Short mmCIF file of C-alpha atoms in Angstrom, two decimals:
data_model
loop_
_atom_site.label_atom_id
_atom_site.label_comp_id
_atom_site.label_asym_id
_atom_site.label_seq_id
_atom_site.Cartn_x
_atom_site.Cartn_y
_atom_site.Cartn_z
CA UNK W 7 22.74 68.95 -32.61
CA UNK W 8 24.04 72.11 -34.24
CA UNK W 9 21.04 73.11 -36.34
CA UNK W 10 21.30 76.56 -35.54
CA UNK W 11 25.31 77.15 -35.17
CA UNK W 12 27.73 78.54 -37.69
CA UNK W 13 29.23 75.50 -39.47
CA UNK W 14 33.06 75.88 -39.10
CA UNK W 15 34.15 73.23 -42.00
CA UNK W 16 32.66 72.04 -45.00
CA UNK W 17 31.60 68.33 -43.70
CA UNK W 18 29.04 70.06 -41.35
CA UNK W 19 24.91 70.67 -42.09
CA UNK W 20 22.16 71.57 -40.14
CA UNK W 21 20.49 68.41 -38.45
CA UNK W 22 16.99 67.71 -36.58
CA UNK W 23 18.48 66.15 -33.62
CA UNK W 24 18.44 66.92 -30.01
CA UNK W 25 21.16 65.95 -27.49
CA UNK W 26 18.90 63.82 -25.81
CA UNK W 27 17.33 62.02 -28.94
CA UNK W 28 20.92 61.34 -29.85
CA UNK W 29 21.73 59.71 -26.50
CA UNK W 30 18.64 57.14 -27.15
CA UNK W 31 20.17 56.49 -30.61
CA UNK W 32 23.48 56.50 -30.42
CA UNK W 33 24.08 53.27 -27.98
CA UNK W 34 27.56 52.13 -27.54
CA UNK W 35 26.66 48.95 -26.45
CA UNK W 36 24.68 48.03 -30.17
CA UNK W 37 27.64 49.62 -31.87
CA UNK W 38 30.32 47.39 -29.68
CA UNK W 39 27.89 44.25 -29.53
CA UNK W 40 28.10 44.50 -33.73
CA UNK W 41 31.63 45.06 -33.96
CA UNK W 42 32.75 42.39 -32.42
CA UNK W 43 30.26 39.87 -33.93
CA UNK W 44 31.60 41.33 -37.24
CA UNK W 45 35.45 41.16 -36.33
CA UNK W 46 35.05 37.89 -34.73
CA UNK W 47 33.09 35.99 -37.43
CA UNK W 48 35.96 37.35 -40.16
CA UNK W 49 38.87 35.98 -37.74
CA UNK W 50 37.27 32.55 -37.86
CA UNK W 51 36.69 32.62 -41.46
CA UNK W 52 40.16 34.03 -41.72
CA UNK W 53 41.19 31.14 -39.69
CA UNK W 54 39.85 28.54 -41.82
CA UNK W 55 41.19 29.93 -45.04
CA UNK W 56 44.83 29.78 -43.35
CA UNK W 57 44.14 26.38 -42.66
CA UNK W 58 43.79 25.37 -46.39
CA UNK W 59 45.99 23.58 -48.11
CA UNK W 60 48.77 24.88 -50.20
CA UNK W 61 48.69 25.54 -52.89
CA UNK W 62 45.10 27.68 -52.72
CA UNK W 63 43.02 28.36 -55.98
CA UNK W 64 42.39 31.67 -57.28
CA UNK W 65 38.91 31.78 -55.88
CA UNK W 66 40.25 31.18 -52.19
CA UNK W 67 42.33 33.67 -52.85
CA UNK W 68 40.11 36.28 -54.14
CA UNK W 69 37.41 35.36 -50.96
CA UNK W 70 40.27 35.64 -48.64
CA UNK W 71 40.86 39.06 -49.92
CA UNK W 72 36.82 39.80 -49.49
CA UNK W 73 36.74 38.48 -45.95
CA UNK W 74 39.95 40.63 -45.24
CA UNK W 75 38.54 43.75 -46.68
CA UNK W 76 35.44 43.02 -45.00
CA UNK W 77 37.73 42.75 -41.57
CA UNK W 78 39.37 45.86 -42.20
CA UNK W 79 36.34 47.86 -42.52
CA UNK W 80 35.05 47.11 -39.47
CA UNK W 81 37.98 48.16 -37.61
CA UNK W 82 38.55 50.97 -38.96
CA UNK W 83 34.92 52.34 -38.95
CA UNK W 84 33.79 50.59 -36.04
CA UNK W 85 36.23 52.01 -34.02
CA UNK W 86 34.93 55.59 -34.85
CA UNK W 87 31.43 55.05 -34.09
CA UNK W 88 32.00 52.74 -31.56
CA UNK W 89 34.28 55.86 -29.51
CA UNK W 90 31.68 58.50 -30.53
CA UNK W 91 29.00 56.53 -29.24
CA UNK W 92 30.99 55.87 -26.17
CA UNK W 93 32.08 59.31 -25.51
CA UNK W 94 29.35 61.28 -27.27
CA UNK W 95 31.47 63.97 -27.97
CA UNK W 96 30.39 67.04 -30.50
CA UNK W 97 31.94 66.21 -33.68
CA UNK W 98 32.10 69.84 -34.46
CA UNK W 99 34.08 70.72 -31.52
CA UNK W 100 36.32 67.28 -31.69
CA UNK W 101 36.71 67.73 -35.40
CA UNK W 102 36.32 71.08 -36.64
CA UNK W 103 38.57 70.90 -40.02
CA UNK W 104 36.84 67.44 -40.82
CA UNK W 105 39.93 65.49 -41.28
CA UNK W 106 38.17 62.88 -39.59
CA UNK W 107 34.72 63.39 -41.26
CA UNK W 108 36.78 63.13 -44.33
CA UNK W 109 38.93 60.00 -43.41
CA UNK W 110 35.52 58.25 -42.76
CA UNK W 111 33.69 59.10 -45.44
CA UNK W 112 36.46 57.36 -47.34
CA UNK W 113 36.74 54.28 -45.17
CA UNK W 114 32.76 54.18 -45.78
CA UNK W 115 33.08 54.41 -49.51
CA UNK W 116 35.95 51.76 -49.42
CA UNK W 117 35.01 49.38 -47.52
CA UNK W 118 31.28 49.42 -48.99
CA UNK W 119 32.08 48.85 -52.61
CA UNK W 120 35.12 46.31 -52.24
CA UNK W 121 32.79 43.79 -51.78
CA UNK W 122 30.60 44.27 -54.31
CA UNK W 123 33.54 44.67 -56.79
CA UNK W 124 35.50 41.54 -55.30
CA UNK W 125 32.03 39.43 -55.54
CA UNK W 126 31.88 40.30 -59.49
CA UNK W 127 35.60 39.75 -59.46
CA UNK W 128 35.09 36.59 -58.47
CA UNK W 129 31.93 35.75 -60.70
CA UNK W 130 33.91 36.33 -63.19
CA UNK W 131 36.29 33.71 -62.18
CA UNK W 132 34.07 31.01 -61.88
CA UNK W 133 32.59 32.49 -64.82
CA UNK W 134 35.49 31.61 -66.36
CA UNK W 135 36.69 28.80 -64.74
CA UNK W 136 33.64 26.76 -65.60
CA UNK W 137 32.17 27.71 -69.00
CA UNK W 138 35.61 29.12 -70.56
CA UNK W 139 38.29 27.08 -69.13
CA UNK W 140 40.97 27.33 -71.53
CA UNK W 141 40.68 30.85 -72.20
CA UNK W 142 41.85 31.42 -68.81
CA UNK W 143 45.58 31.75 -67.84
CA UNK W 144 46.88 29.61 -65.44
CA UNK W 145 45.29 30.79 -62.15
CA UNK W 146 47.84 31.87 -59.03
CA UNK W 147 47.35 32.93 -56.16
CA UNK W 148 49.84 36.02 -56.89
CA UNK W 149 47.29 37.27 -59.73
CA UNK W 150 44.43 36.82 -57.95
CA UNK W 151 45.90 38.89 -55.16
CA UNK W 152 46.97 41.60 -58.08
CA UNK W 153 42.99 41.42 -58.97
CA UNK W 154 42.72 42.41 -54.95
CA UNK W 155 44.75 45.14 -55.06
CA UNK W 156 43.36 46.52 -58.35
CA UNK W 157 40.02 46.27 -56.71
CA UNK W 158 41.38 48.19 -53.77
CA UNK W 159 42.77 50.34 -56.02
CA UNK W 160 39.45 51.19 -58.07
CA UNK W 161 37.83 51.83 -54.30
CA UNK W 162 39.94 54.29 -52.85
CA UNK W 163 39.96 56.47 -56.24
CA UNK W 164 36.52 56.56 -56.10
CA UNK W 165 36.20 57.31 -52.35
CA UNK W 166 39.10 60.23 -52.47
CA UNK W 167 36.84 61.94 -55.31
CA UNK W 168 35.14 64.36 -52.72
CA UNK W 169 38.74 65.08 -51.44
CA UNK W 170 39.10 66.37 -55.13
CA UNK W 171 36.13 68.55 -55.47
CA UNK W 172 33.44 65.91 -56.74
CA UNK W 173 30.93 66.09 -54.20
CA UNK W 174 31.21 65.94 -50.39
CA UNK W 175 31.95 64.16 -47.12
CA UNK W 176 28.92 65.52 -44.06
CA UNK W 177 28.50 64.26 -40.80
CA UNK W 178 25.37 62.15 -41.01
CA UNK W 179 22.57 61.79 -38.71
CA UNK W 180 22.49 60.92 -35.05
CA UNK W 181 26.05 63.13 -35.53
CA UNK W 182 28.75 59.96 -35.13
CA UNK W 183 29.31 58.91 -39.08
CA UNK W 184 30.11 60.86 -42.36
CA UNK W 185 29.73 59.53 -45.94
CA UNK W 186 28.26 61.32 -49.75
CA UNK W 187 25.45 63.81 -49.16
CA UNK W 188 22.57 63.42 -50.55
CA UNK W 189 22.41 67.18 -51.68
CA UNK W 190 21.29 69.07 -54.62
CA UNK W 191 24.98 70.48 -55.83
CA UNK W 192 25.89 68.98 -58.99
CA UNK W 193 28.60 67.38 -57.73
CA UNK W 194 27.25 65.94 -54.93
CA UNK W 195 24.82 64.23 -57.46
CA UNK W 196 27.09 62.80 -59.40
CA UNK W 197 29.18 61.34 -56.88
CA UNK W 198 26.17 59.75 -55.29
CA UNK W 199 25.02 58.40 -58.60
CA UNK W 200 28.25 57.10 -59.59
CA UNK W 201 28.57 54.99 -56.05
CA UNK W 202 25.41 53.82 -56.55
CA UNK W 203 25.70 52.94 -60.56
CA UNK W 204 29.05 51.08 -59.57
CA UNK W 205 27.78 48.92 -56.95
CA UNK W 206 24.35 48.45 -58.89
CA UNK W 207 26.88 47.21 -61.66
CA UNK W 208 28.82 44.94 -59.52
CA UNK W 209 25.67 43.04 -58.20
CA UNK W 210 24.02 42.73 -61.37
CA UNK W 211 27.36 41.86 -62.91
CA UNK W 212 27.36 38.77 -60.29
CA UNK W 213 23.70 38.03 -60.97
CA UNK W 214 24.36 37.69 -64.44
CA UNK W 215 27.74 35.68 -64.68
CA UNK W 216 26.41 33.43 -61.47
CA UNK W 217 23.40 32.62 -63.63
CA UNK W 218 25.71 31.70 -66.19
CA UNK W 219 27.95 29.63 -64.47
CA UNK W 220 25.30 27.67 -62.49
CA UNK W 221 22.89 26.90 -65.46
CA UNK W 222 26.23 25.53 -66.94
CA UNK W 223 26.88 23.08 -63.71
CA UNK W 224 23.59 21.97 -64.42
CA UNK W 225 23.76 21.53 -67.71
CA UNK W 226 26.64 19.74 -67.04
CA UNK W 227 25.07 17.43 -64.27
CA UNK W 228 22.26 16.22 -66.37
CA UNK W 229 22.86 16.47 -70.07
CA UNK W 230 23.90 13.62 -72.15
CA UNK W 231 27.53 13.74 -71.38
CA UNK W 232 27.06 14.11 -67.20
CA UNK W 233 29.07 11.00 -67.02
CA UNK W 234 32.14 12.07 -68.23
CA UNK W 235 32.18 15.21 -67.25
CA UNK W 236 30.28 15.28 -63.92
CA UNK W 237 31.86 18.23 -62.40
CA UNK W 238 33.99 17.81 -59.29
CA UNK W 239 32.39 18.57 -56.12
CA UNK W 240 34.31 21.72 -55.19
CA UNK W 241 32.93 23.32 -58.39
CA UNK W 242 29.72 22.65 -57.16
CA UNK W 243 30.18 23.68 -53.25
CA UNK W 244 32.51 27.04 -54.26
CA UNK W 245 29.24 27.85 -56.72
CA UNK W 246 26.84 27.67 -53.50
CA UNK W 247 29.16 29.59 -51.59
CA UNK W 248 28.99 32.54 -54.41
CA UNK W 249 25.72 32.63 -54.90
CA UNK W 250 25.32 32.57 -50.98
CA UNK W 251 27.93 35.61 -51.04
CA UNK W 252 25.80 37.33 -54.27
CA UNK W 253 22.07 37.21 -51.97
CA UNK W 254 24.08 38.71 -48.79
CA UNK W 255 25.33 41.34 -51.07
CA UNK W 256 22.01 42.01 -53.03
CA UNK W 257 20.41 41.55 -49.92
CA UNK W 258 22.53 44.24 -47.94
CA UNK W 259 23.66 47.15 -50.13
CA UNK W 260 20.93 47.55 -53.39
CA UNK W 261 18.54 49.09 -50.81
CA UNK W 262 20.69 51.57 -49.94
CA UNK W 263 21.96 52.06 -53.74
CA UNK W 264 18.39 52.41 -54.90
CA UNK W 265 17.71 54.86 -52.43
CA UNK W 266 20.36 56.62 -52.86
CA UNK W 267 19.76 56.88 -56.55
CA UNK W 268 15.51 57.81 -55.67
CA UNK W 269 16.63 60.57 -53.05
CA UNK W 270 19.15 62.26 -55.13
CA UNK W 271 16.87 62.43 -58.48
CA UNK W 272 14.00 63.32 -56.67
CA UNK W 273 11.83 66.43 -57.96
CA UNK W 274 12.30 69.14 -55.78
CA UNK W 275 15.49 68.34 -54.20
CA UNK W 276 15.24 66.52 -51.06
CA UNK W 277 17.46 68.21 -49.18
CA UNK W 278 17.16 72.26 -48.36
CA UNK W 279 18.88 75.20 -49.78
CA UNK W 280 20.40 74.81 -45.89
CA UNK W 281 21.52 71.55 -46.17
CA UNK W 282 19.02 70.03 -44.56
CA UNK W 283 17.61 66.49 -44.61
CA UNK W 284 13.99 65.07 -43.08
CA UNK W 285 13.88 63.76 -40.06
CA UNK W 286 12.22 60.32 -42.27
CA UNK W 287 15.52 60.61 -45.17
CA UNK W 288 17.72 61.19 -42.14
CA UNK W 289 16.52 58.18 -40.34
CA UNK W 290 16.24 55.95 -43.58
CA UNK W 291 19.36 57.06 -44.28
CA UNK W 292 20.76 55.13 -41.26
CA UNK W 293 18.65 52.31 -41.80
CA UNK W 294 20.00 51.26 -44.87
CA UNK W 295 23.33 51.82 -43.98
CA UNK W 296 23.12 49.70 -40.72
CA UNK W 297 21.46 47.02 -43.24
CA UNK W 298 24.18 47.03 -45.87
CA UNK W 299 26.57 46.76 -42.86
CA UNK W 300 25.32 43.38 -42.35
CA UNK W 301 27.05 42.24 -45.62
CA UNK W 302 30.44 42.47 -43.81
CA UNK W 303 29.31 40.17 -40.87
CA UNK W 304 26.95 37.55 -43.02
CA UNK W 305 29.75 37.15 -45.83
CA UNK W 306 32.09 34.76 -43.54
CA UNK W 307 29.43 32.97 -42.53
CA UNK W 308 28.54 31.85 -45.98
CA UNK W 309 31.51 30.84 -46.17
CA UNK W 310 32.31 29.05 -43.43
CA UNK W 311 28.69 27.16 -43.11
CA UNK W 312 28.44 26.54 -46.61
CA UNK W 313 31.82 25.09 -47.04
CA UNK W 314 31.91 22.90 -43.37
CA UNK W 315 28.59 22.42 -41.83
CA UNK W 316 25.64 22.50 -44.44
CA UNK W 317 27.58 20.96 -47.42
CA UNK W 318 28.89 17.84 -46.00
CA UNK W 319 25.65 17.32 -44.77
CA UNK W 320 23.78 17.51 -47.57
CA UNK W 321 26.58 15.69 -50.07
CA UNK W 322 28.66 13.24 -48.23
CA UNK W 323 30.57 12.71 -51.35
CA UNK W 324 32.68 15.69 -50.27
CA UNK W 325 35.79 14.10 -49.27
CA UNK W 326 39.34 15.14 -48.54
CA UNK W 327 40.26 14.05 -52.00
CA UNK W 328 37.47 16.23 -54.06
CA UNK W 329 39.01 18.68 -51.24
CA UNK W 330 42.34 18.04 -51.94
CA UNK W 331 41.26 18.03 -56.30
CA UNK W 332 39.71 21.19 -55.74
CA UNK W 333 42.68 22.98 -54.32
CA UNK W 334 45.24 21.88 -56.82
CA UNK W 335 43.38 20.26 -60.04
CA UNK W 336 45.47 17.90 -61.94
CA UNK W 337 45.43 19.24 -66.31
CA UNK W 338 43.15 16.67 -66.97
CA UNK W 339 40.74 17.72 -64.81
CA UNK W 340 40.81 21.40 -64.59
CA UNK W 341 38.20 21.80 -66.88
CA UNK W 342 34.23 20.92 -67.12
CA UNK W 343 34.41 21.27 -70.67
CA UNK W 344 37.53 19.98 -71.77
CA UNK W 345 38.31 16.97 -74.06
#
């Protein structure tokens, strides 16, 4: 698109593309079609977590936080691509200072690693919940929103890093989204490492405490003592619903983290003195992003099938009293392990 122009800010590199290969590419249709899937499946989930009874537990919190987050991002970047795609306009011309290269770049860093934090976040409270009970403070929903916020908080520090000199924002191929570059700069390598090591964290993190927690349930279920302390159903039906949330989020993002990692310690440098990319990284590139996009369309839907449709189905022992248990657990029952 501008392979052979002067650059006039630092978020712009040379790129393989012709006007008219972009046109095929970039279709605003796709880009709106997704969207709204996206934003529509989070306002029902966000819906039917309103609809919950007061007062919620922690880990309703926490995944009305993740389905929030997950909202949010696809507003905010959706409405970029979605407009670029729309108007095609030359993001050098529209955007020559790269505030809004920059902006996005952010929003893509944000909005791709709350969810992996948030999921290990809340791992760790069913980690806890289940196999630790009493070592866990009494659960509200005002700390599990602080957990949230500190997750938020970890996000955006990490996304405003290229804003601070640690590597760099660039418009990304077909020209109408910006996040890390996969260059050869030192800094642009570590920031692409340390988004990748994070998230790779995060999901293994999950894998790990999940494992945990769900080998305990079953332990639980069928050792000597599963009569008197059979876990409650909710325990049970909020573990499926993690574990859903933990394959979505495997599923999704560690292709994109692994090749990430691959490109950027590849031997010689995949990108050109130039700044230059493939045409194959370029395209792979957006591949793997429009895959881990999924995560923030698929993760209500866990939710809202596991917890209505499938669920009740398959165990109609799920009634509005385990409901109504799970929400607000009496002391004597708050525990799996308890006396």
């Amino acid at each position: 698109m501008w392979a052979n122009g002067s650059s006039p800010g630092p978020c712009f590199r040379p790129m393989n593309i012709t006007p008219q290969e972009r046109h095929l590419i970039a279709s605003p249709w796709f880009a709106a079609s997704f969207c709204v899937l996206g934003l529509g499946s989070n306002l029902l989930a966000l819906s039917v977590l309103a609809g919950a009874p007061a007062p919620r537990s922690s880990f309703l919190t926490l995944l009305g936080g993740l389905v929030l987050t997950d909202f949010l991002g696809l507003l905010v970047t959706g409405a970029i691509v979605v407009s670029q795609h729309a108007e095609l306009f030359a993001w050098q011309a529209a955007d020559p200072g790269c505030r809004l290269c920059h902006f996005m770049g952010v929003a893509m860093v944000f909005f791709g690693l709350c969810p992996l934090l948030l999921g290990a976040a809340m791992a760790s409270e069913r980690y806890v919940g289940i196999t630790r009970p009493f070592w866990r403070p009494s659960a509200t929903w005002r700390r599990a929103w602080a957990t949230v916020a500190l997750v938020w908080l970890v996000a955006l520090a990490l996304g405003l890093l290229p804003l601070l000199g640690l590597g760099r924002y660039t418009v990304q191929y077909p020209g109408s989204w910006c996040f890390l570059t996969l260059g050869a700069r030192r800094g642009d390598v570590a920031f692409g490492l340390l988004f990748a090591l994070l998230g790779s964290v995060s999901v293994g993190l999950s894998f790990l405490l999940n494992t945990v927690s769900v080998a305990t349930l079953c332990r639980v279920y069928h050792g000597r003592e599963a009569a008197r302390q059979r876990p409650r159903d909710c325990e049970v039906e909020m573990m499926v619903q993690l574990v859903g949330i933990m394959v979505v989020a495997t599923a999704c993002w560690m292709p994109l983290l692994v090749f990430i990692t691959q490109t950027l310690l590849q031997t010689p440098p995949v990108m050109s003195p130039s700044g230059q990319l493939s045409r194959a990284t370029e395209q792979q590139l957006l591949i793997y992003l429009r895959v881990a996009t999924w995560n923030q369309i698929l993760d209500p839907w866990v939710y809202i099938l596991f917890r209505r449709s499938v669920l009740r189905r398959l165990h109609p022992r799920l009634s509005s009293r385990h409901r109504a248990l799970c929400l607000h657990p009496p002391p004597a029952q708050a525990s799996l392990n308890g006396p």
